[in-house]
Coordinates of C-alpha atoms in Angstrom, one line a residue:
M212 CA 13.1 -53.5 7.2
L213 CA 13.7 -49.8 7.3
P214 CA 16.9 -48.3 5.8
N215 CA 19.6 -47.8 8.4
K216 CA 21.7 -45.0 9.8
I217 CA 25.0 -46.8 9.6
N218 CA 24.6 -47.1 5.8
N219 CA 24.4 -43.3 5.7
L220 CA 27.5 -43.1 7.9
L221 CA 29.4 -45.4 5.5
L222 CA 28.3 -43.3 2.5
C223 CA 29.6 -40.2 4.3
V224 CA 32.9 -41.9 5.1
A225 CA 33.2 -43.1 1.5
A226 CA 32.7 -39.5 0.2
M227 CA 35.2 -38.2 2.7
L228 CA 37.8 -40.7 1.5
A229 CA 37.2 -40.2 -2.2
S230 CA 39.7 -37.3 -2.2
A231 CA 41.8 -37.9 0.9
C232 CA 42.4 -41.7 0.7
S233 CA 42.5 -42.8 -2.9
A234 CA 45.7 -44.8 -2.5
P235 CA 45.2 -48.6 -2.9
C236 CA 45.0 -50.7 0.2
G237 CA 48.5 -51.5 1.6
T238 CA 50.1 -48.2 0.6
P239 CA 51.4 -45.7 3.2
G240 CA 48.6 -43.7 4.8
R241 CA 45.9 -46.4 4.2
L242 CA 44.3 -47.6 7.4
C243 CA 43.6 -51.1 5.9
A244 CA 47.3 -51.9 5.3
P245 CA 47.9 -55.6 6.1
I246 CA 50.1 -56.8 8.9
T247 CA 53.1 -58.4 7.2
S248 CA 54.9 -61.4 8.6
V249 CA 58.6 -61.4 9.5
T250 CA 60.8 -64.5 9.1
S251 CA 64.5 -65.3 9.2
A252 CA 66.5 -65.3 6.0
A253 CA 67.6 -68.6 4.5
P254 CA 71.1 -69.7 5.5
V255 CA 74.0 -69.2 3.2
A256 CA 74.9 -72.2 1.0
P257 CA 78.2 -74.1 1.9
P258 CA 81.2 -73.0 -0.2
V259 CA 81.8 -74.8 -3.5
P260 CA 84.5 -74.3 -6.2
A261 CA 84.4 -70.7 -7.3
P262 CA 82.5 -70.0 -4.0
K263 CA 79.5 -67.6 -4.2
P264 CA 77.2 -67.3 -1.2
A265 CA 73.6 -67.9 -1.8
A266 CA 71.4 -64.9 -1.5
P267 CA 69.0 -64.8 1.5
A268 CA 65.6 -66.0 0.7
P269 CA 63.0 -63.1 0.8
A270 CA 60.5 -63.1 3.6
P271 CA 57.3 -64.7 2.4
E272 CA 54.2 -62.6 1.8
P273 CA 51.3 -63.3 4.2
E274 CA 48.6 -65.4 2.6
A275 CA 46.0 -65.7 5.3
V276 CA 43.4 -63.1 5.8
V277 CA 42.5 -64.3 9.3
E278 CA 44.3 -62.9 12.3
T279 CA 43.9 -64.0 15.9
F280 CA 44.0 -61.3 18.6
A281 CA 44.0 -61.2 22.4
V282 CA 44.9 -58.3 24.7
P283 CA 48.2 -56.5 24.1
P284 CA 50.7 -56.7 26.9
P285 CA 50.5 -53.8 29.4
D286 CA 53.8 -52.3 28.3
A287 CA 52.9 -52.3 24.6
P288 CA 53.2 -48.9 23.0
R289 CA 49.9 -47.1 22.2
P290 CA 49.2 -47.4 18.4
S291 CA 49.4 -44.3 16.3
G292 CA 46.3 -45.1 14.3
I293 CA 42.9 -46.4 15.4
M294 CA 43.3 -49.6 13.4
Q295 CA 46.5 -50.9 14.9
V296 CA 46.4 -53.7 17.4
V297 CA 49.0 -56.1 18.7
P298 CA 48.4 -59.8 17.6
Q299 CA 48.8 -62.2 20.5
P300 CA 48.1 -65.9 20.9
A301 CA 44.7 -66.6 22.4
G302 CA 44.6 -68.4 25.7
E303 CA 42.2 -70.7 27.3
A304 CA 39.9 -70.0 30.3
G305 CA 39.5 -72.6 33.1
G306 CA 40.9 -75.4 30.9
K307 CA 38.2 -74.9 28.3
P308 CA 39.0 -73.9 24.7
P309 CA 38.2 -70.2 24.0
Y310 CA 35.0 -69.2 22.4
R311 CA 35.9 -68.3 18.9
I312 CA 34.4 -65.1 17.3
A313 CA 35.0 -64.3 13.7
L314 CA 35.0 -60.5 13.1
L315 CA 34.0 -60.1 9.4
L316 CA 34.9 -56.7 8.0
P317 CA 35.5 -55.1 4.6
L318 CA 39.1 -53.9 5.5
R319 CA 40.2 -54.4 1.9
S320 CA 37.4 -52.1 0.6
E321 CA 38.6 -48.8 -0.8
A322 CA 35.4 -47.1 0.1
L323 CA 34.6 -48.8 3.5
G324 CA 38.1 -49.7 4.7
R325 CA 38.5 -46.8 7.2
A326 CA 35.0 -47.3 8.6
A327 CA 35.7 -51.0 9.0
D328 CA 39.0 -50.1 10.7
A329 CA 37.3 -47.8 13.2
L330 CA 34.8 -50.6 14.0
R331 CA 37.6 -53.1 14.4
A332 CA 39.4 -50.8 16.8
G333 CA 36.2 -50.4 18.9
F334 CA 35.6 -54.2 18.9
M335 CA 39.2 -54.8 20.1
A336 CA 38.8 -52.1 22.8
G337 CA 35.8 -54.2 24.1
L338 CA 37.9 -57.4 23.9
E339 CA 40.8 -55.8 25.8
R340 CA 38.5 -55.2 28.8
D341 CA 36.8 -58.6 28.8
S342 CA 39.0 -61.0 26.9
K343 CA 39.0 -64.0 29.2
G344 CA 37.8 -67.1 27.4
F345 CA 37.5 -65.4 24.0
E346 CA 39.4 -65.6 20.7
V347 CA 38.8 -63.1 17.9
N348 CA 39.6 -64.1 14.4
L349 CA 39.7 -61.2 12.0
V350 CA 38.4 -62.0 8.5
E351 CA 39.2 -59.3 6.0
T352 CA 37.1 -59.0 2.8
G353 CA 36.4 -56.5 0.1
D354 CA 32.8 -55.1 -0.3
Q355 CA 31.4 -57.4 -3.0
P356 CA 28.4 -59.3 -1.5
Q357 CA 29.3 -62.7 -3.0
E358 CA 32.9 -62.5 -1.8
V359 CA 31.6 -61.6 1.7
L360 CA 29.1 -64.4 1.6
A361 CA 31.8 -67.0 0.8
A362 CA 34.0 -65.6 3.6
Y363 CA 31.1 -65.8 6.0
V364 CA 30.3 -69.4 5.2
A365 CA 34.0 -70.3 5.8
A366 CA 34.1 -68.3 9.0
Q367 CA 31.1 -70.2 10.4
Q368 CA 32.9 -73.5 9.9
Q369 CA 35.9 -72.4 12.0
N370 CA 34.2 -70.2 14.7
D371 CA 31.4 -70.3 17.2
M372 CA 30.0 -66.9 16.2
V373 CA 30.3 -64.3 13.4
V374 CA 30.2 -60.5 14.0
G375 CA 29.6 -58.7 10.7
P376 CA 29.4 -57.9 7.9
L377 CA 29.3 -54.1 7.8
A378 CA 28.1 -53.3 4.3
R379 CA 24.4 -53.3 3.9
S380 CA 24.5 -55.2 0.6
A381 CA 26.6 -57.9 2.3
V382 CA 24.2 -58.2 5.2
S383 CA 21.4 -58.6 2.6
A384 CA 23.2 -61.4 0.9
I385 CA 23.8 -63.3 4.1
A386 CA 20.2 -62.7 5.4
G387 CA 18.8 -64.2 2.2
S388 CA 21.3 -67.0 1.8
Q389 CA 19.7 -69.6 4.1
Q390 CA 23.2 -70.4 5.3
V391 CA 23.0 -68.7 8.8
D392 CA 23.8 -71.7 11.0
K393 CA 25.6 -70.0 13.9
P394 CA 24.9 -66.9 16.0
T395 CA 25.6 -63.9 13.7
I396 CA 25.6 -60.2 14.7
A397 CA 25.1 -58.0 11.7
L398 CA 26.5 -54.5 11.9
N399 CA 24.0 -53.1 9.4
H400 CA 20.4 -53.6 8.3
P401 CA 19.6 -55.7 5.3
E402 CA 17.6 -54.5 2.3
L403 CA 14.6 -56.6 3.0
R404 CA 11.0 -55.5 2.2
G405 CA 7.5 -56.6 3.3
E406 CA 7.1 -59.5 5.6
T407 CA 10.5 -61.1 5.0
R408 CA 11.7 -62.6 8.3
L409 CA 15.3 -62.7 9.3
P410 CA 17.0 -66.0 10.1
P411 CA 16.6 -66.9 13.8
Q412 CA 20.4 -66.9 14.3
L413 CA 20.8 -63.4 12.8
L414 CA 20.7 -60.4 15.1
V415 CA 20.8 -56.9 13.5
I416 CA 22.4 -54.1 15.7
G417 CA 23.1 -51.4 13.1
L418 CA 22.6 -47.7 13.9
S419 CA 19.3 -46.5 12.3
I420 CA 18.4 -42.9 11.5
E421 CA 14.8 -44.0 11.1
E422 CA 14.7 -45.3 14.6
E423 CA 16.3 -42.1 15.9
A424 CA 13.6 -40.1 14.0
R425 CA 10.9 -42.2 15.7
Q426 CA 12.4 -41.6 19.1
V427 CA 12.7 -37.9 18.5
A428 CA 9.1 -37.7 17.4
E429 CA 7.9 -39.5 20.5
W430 CA 10.0 -37.3 22.8
A431 CA 8.6 -34.1 21.2
A432 CA 5.1 -35.4 21.4
R433 CA 5.5 -36.1 25.1
E434 CA 6.7 -32.6 25.8
H435 CA 4.3 -30.9 23.4
P436 CA 1.1 -33.0 23.1
S437 CA -1.3 -31.9 20.4
A438 CA 1.2 -29.6 18.8
R439 CA 1.3 -29.0 15.0
A440 CA 4.7 -29.8 13.6
L441 CA 6.7 -28.5 10.7
V442 CA 9.5 -30.8 9.5
V443 CA 12.3 -28.8 7.7
S444 CA 14.9 -30.8 5.6
G445 CA 17.5 -30.4 3.0
N446 CA 17.3 -32.3 -0.3
S447 CA 19.9 -35.0 0.3
A448 CA 18.8 -38.6 0.5
W449 CA 19.6 -39.0 4.2
Q450 CA 17.8 -35.8 5.1
K451 CA 14.7 -36.9 3.2
R452 CA 14.8 -40.2 5.1
I453 CA 14.9 -38.5 8.5
A454 CA 12.2 -36.0 7.5
G455 CA 9.9 -38.8 6.2
A456 CA 10.4 -41.0 9.2
I457 CA 9.6 -38.1 11.6
A458 CA 6.5 -37.0 9.7
A459 CA 5.2 -40.5 9.4
H460 CA 5.6 -41.3 13.1
W461 CA 4.2 -37.9 14.1
Q462 CA 1.1 -38.7 12.1
R463 CA 0.9 -42.3 13.5
L464 CA 0.7 -40.6 16.9
G465 CA -2.4 -38.9 15.7
L466 CA -0.8 -35.5 15.3
N467 CA -0.6 -33.0 12.4
A468 CA 2.7 -32.6 10.5
R469 CA 3.7 -30.5 7.5
S470 CA 6.9 -30.6 5.6
Q471 CA 9.2 -28.1 3.9
E472 CA 12.2 -29.2 1.8
L473 CA 14.9 -26.7 1.2
S474 CA 17.5 -26.7 -1.6
P475 CA 20.9 -25.8 -0.1
L476 CA 23.5 -24.4 -2.4
N477 CA 27.0 -25.7 -1.8
G478 CA 25.8 -27.2 1.5
Y479 CA 24.3 -23.9 2.8
L480 CA 20.7 -22.8 3.1
Q481 CA 19.7 -20.0 0.7
D482 CA 18.5 -16.7 2.1
A483 CA 15.5 -16.5 -0.1
E484 CA 14.2 -19.9 1.1
L485 CA 14.8 -18.8 4.7
V486 CA 12.8 -15.6 4.2
A487 CA 10.0 -17.7 2.7
L488 CA 10.2 -20.1 5.7
R489 CA 9.9 -17.2 8.2
A490 CA 6.8 -16.0 6.3
R491 CA 5.2 -19.4 6.4
L492 CA 5.7 -19.8 10.1
Q493 CA 4.3 -16.4 10.7
A494 CA 1.2 -17.2 8.6
E495 CA 0.9 -20.8 9.8
P496 CA 2.4 -21.1 13.3
A497 CA 3.9 -24.4 14.4
G498 CA 4.1 -25.7 17.9
V499 CA 7.2 -27.9 17.1
L500 CA 9.9 -27.6 14.5
F501 CA 12.0 -30.7 13.4
A502 CA 15.3 -30.0 11.7
A503 CA 16.5 -32.8 9.3
L504 CA 19.6 -30.8 8.6
D505 CA 23.4 -30.9 9.2
P506 CA 24.9 -28.8 12.0
D507 CA 25.8 -25.8 9.8
Q508 CA 22.4 -25.7 8.2
A509 CA 20.7 -26.0 11.6
R510 CA 22.8 -23.1 12.8
Q511 CA 21.7 -21.0 9.8
L512 CA 18.1 -22.0 10.5
R513 CA 18.3 -20.9 14.2
T514 CA 19.9 -17.6 13.2
A515 CA 17.1 -17.0 10.7
L516 CA 14.4 -17.6 13.3
A517 CA 16.2 -15.7 16.1
T518 CA 13.5 -12.9 16.5
P519 CA 10.3 -13.4 18.5
P520 CA 8.0 -15.1 18.3
L521 CA 9.7 -17.6 16.0
N522 CA 12.6 -18.1 18.4
E523 CA 10.2 -19.6 20.9
I524 CA 9.4 -22.5 18.7
P525 CA 11.1 -25.6 20.2
V526 CA 13.5 -27.3 17.7
Y527 CA 14.2 -31.1 17.7
G528 CA 16.5 -33.3 15.6
T529 CA 18.5 -36.4 15.4
S530 CA 22.3 -37.0 15.9
S531 CA 22.8 -35.3 12.5
L532 CA 22.8 -32.0 14.4
N533 CA 25.9 -33.0 16.4
P534 CA 29.2 -32.5 14.5
G535 CA 31.2 -34.1 17.3
R536 CA 33.7 -32.6 19.7
S537 CA 36.4 -32.0 17.2
T538 CA 34.4 -29.7 14.9
I539 CA 31.8 -28.2 17.2
L540 CA 31.6 -24.4 17.0
P541 CA 31.2 -22.2 20.1
G542 CA 28.3 -19.7 20.3
P543 CA 24.8 -19.5 21.5
E544 CA 23.0 -20.0 18.2
M545 CA 22.2 -23.7 18.8
D546 CA 21.3 -23.3 22.5
G547 CA 18.0 -24.9 23.3
V548 CA 18.0 -27.2 20.3
R549 CA 17.1 -30.8 21.4
L550 CA 18.5 -34.0 19.8
L551 CA 19.2 -37.6 20.3
D552 CA 22.7 -39.1 20.2
L553 CA 24.9 -41.9 21.5
P554 CA 26.2 -41.8 25.1
W555 CA 29.7 -42.1 23.5
L556 CA 29.2 -38.6 22.0
V557 CA 27.3 -36.8 24.7
Q558 CA 28.0 -38.6 28.0
R559 CA 31.8 -38.7 28.2
D560 CA 31.6 -38.9 32.0
H561 CA 29.2 -41.9 32.0
P562 CA 30.8 -45.0 33.7
A563 CA 30.0 -47.2 30.8
V564 CA 31.8 -44.8 28.5
M565 CA 34.8 -43.9 30.6
V566 CA 36.1 -47.5 30.9
Y567 CA 37.0 -47.6 27.2
P568 CA 39.8 -45.8 25.5
Q569 CA 39.1 -43.0 23.1
P570 CA 39.9 -43.7 19.4
V571 CA 43.2 -42.2 18.3
P572 CA 43.0 -40.3 14.9
R573 CA 45.7 -41.2 12.4
D574 CA 48.2 -38.6 11.1
E575 CA 46.9 -36.0 13.5
A576 CA 43.7 -35.8 11.6
R577 CA 40.5 -34.9 13.4
L578 CA 38.2 -37.8 14.2
G579 CA 34.7 -36.9 13.0
A580 CA 31.5 -37.8 14.8
D581 CA 30.5 -40.5 12.3
M582 CA 33.8 -42.4 12.9
E583 CA 33.3 -42.1 16.6
R584 CA 29.8 -43.6 16.3
I585 CA 31.2 -46.5 14.3
Y586 CA 34.0 -47.0 16.9
A587 CA 31.3 -47.1 19.6
L588 CA 29.3 -49.6 17.7
G589 CA 32.3 -51.8 17.6
I590 CA 32.6 -51.7 21.4
D591 CA 28.9 -52.6 21.9
A592 CA 29.2 -55.3 19.2
F593 CA 31.7 -57.1 21.3
R594 CA 29.7 -56.7 24.5
I595 CA 26.6 -58.1 22.9
A596 CA 28.6 -61.0 21.4
R597 CA 30.1 -61.7 24.9
E598 CA 26.7 -61.9 26.6
I599 CA 25.2 -64.1 23.9
A600 CA 28.2 -66.4 24.2
R601 CA 28.1 -66.6 28.0
Q602 CA 24.3 -67.0 28.3
P603 CA 22.6 -68.0 25.1
Q604 CA 18.8 -68.2 24.7
R605 CA 17.9 -65.3 27.0
R606 CA 16.8 -61.7 27.1
F607 CA 19.3 -59.2 28.5
Q608 CA 19.9 -55.5 28.8
L609 CA 23.2 -53.5 28.5
D610 CA 24.1 -50.0 29.5
G611 CA 25.9 -49.6 26.2
V612 CA 28.1 -46.8 24.7
T613 CA 25.6 -46.5 21.9
G614 CA 22.5 -46.4 24.2
Q615 CA 20.4 -48.5 26.5
L616 CA 20.3 -51.9 24.7
T617 CA 17.8 -54.7 25.0
V618 CA 18.5 -58.0 23.3
D619 CA 16.4 -61.1 22.9
F620 CA 18.3 -63.9 21.2
G621 CA 18.1 -67.6 20.9
Q622 CA 14.4 -67.9 21.6
G623 CA 12.7 -67.7 18.2
Q624 CA 12.9 -64.4 16.2
P625 CA 15.7 -62.2 17.5
W626 CA 14.8 -58.8 18.8
F627 CA 16.9 -55.7 19.4
E628 CA 16.2 -52.2 20.7
R629 CA 18.5 -49.2 21.3
I630 CA 17.3 -46.2 23.2
E631 CA 19.6 -43.2 22.7
V632 CA 20.3 -40.2 25.0
P633 CA 18.2 -37.1 24.9
A634 CA 20.4 -34.0 24.9
E635 CA 20.1 -30.2 24.5
Y636 CA 22.5 -27.6 23.3
R637 CA 23.8 -25.5 26.2
N638 CA 26.6 -23.0 25.9
G639 CA 27.2 -24.4 22.4
V640 CA 27.6 -28.0 23.5
P641 CA 25.1 -30.9 23.4
T642 CA 24.4 -31.8 27.1
P643 CA 22.3 -34.7 28.3
V644 CA 18.8 -33.8 29.5
R645 CA 18.5 -35.1 33.1

């Protein structure tokens, strides 16, 4: 299996939290704080000689890590953080017991807790819209593979389906455990190699930067057949993965691809390397340029290539070029750059997107694009789980908030495909290409 995009998202989230969220789980400001139970105090003991009333018994600490949720009442206040949901008793539909889904997430993980919380919020947004006949049992774990595997086995015994886990290492542990007995929707890609086959009950729906890279290469090849490509990347691991996947697929299409790796300093491209890149493009013209860079680096690249004829080279990239609505910078530098991204990020007016609530950032903090993508993955995870529960053993398609989804489950080896939205920067904003 190819490495996956969501693993990169989680690494980015972990790095972001290293300085801003170092408090242990359960302290103020942490998104993975547990919901505490509230009980009445013990009654006062009857008077005895030298009467002294008994002290009230303290409220017991919650022991269970499984919480059951349904839809909050219409008049419930909107939560201040994207993790907060209102626990409700699950009902029955048509006299039948509800279909039980275990949502297995590393909410107790210091590194992945906030990403898990964003995904949980998205999943609950999906449940809120289509809750009839479903019960969601939240199973909280850390991020150690063996701990997650034990929780997964227990969750299978008490539920009809498991959605999760989120960490790549945990998905790998479950995929290789030979204990996948019920429908399981993994939120990341396992670290499998070669011809290893996934269990027939395991469907993998994680976001993949390699798959994005393949789709970008095919898009550029359709628009510029026979063009020679130059793939420009930084030296970080995720940038190398994007660049390698683009170049490999471009060559599989029978086309010529060259690569140039830059060495950013403090995250920014160096002037000397940009001068050398301009000289290379003037000596060896390229018909297509792929940018495996972050948004700021891509803006630098476009500025360096702003003079004719270099400014006429079409530029393509993955969702890494979109910083999200909260941090996007105005200006024409990126106009014309083409990229792929999720409908949730670039099609806010799409009917499939508009019906779900936007995630609410905690403590007035901006919600970055990576967190929004994970939230959107949570919505589609519920929608896929719902369809499999309603009509198992069939192939179906969904107009999802993470793309056009095709799922084949219950008829041999599972199969999943996500087609993302082609977009182009116009007036400084990524806009879908009609």
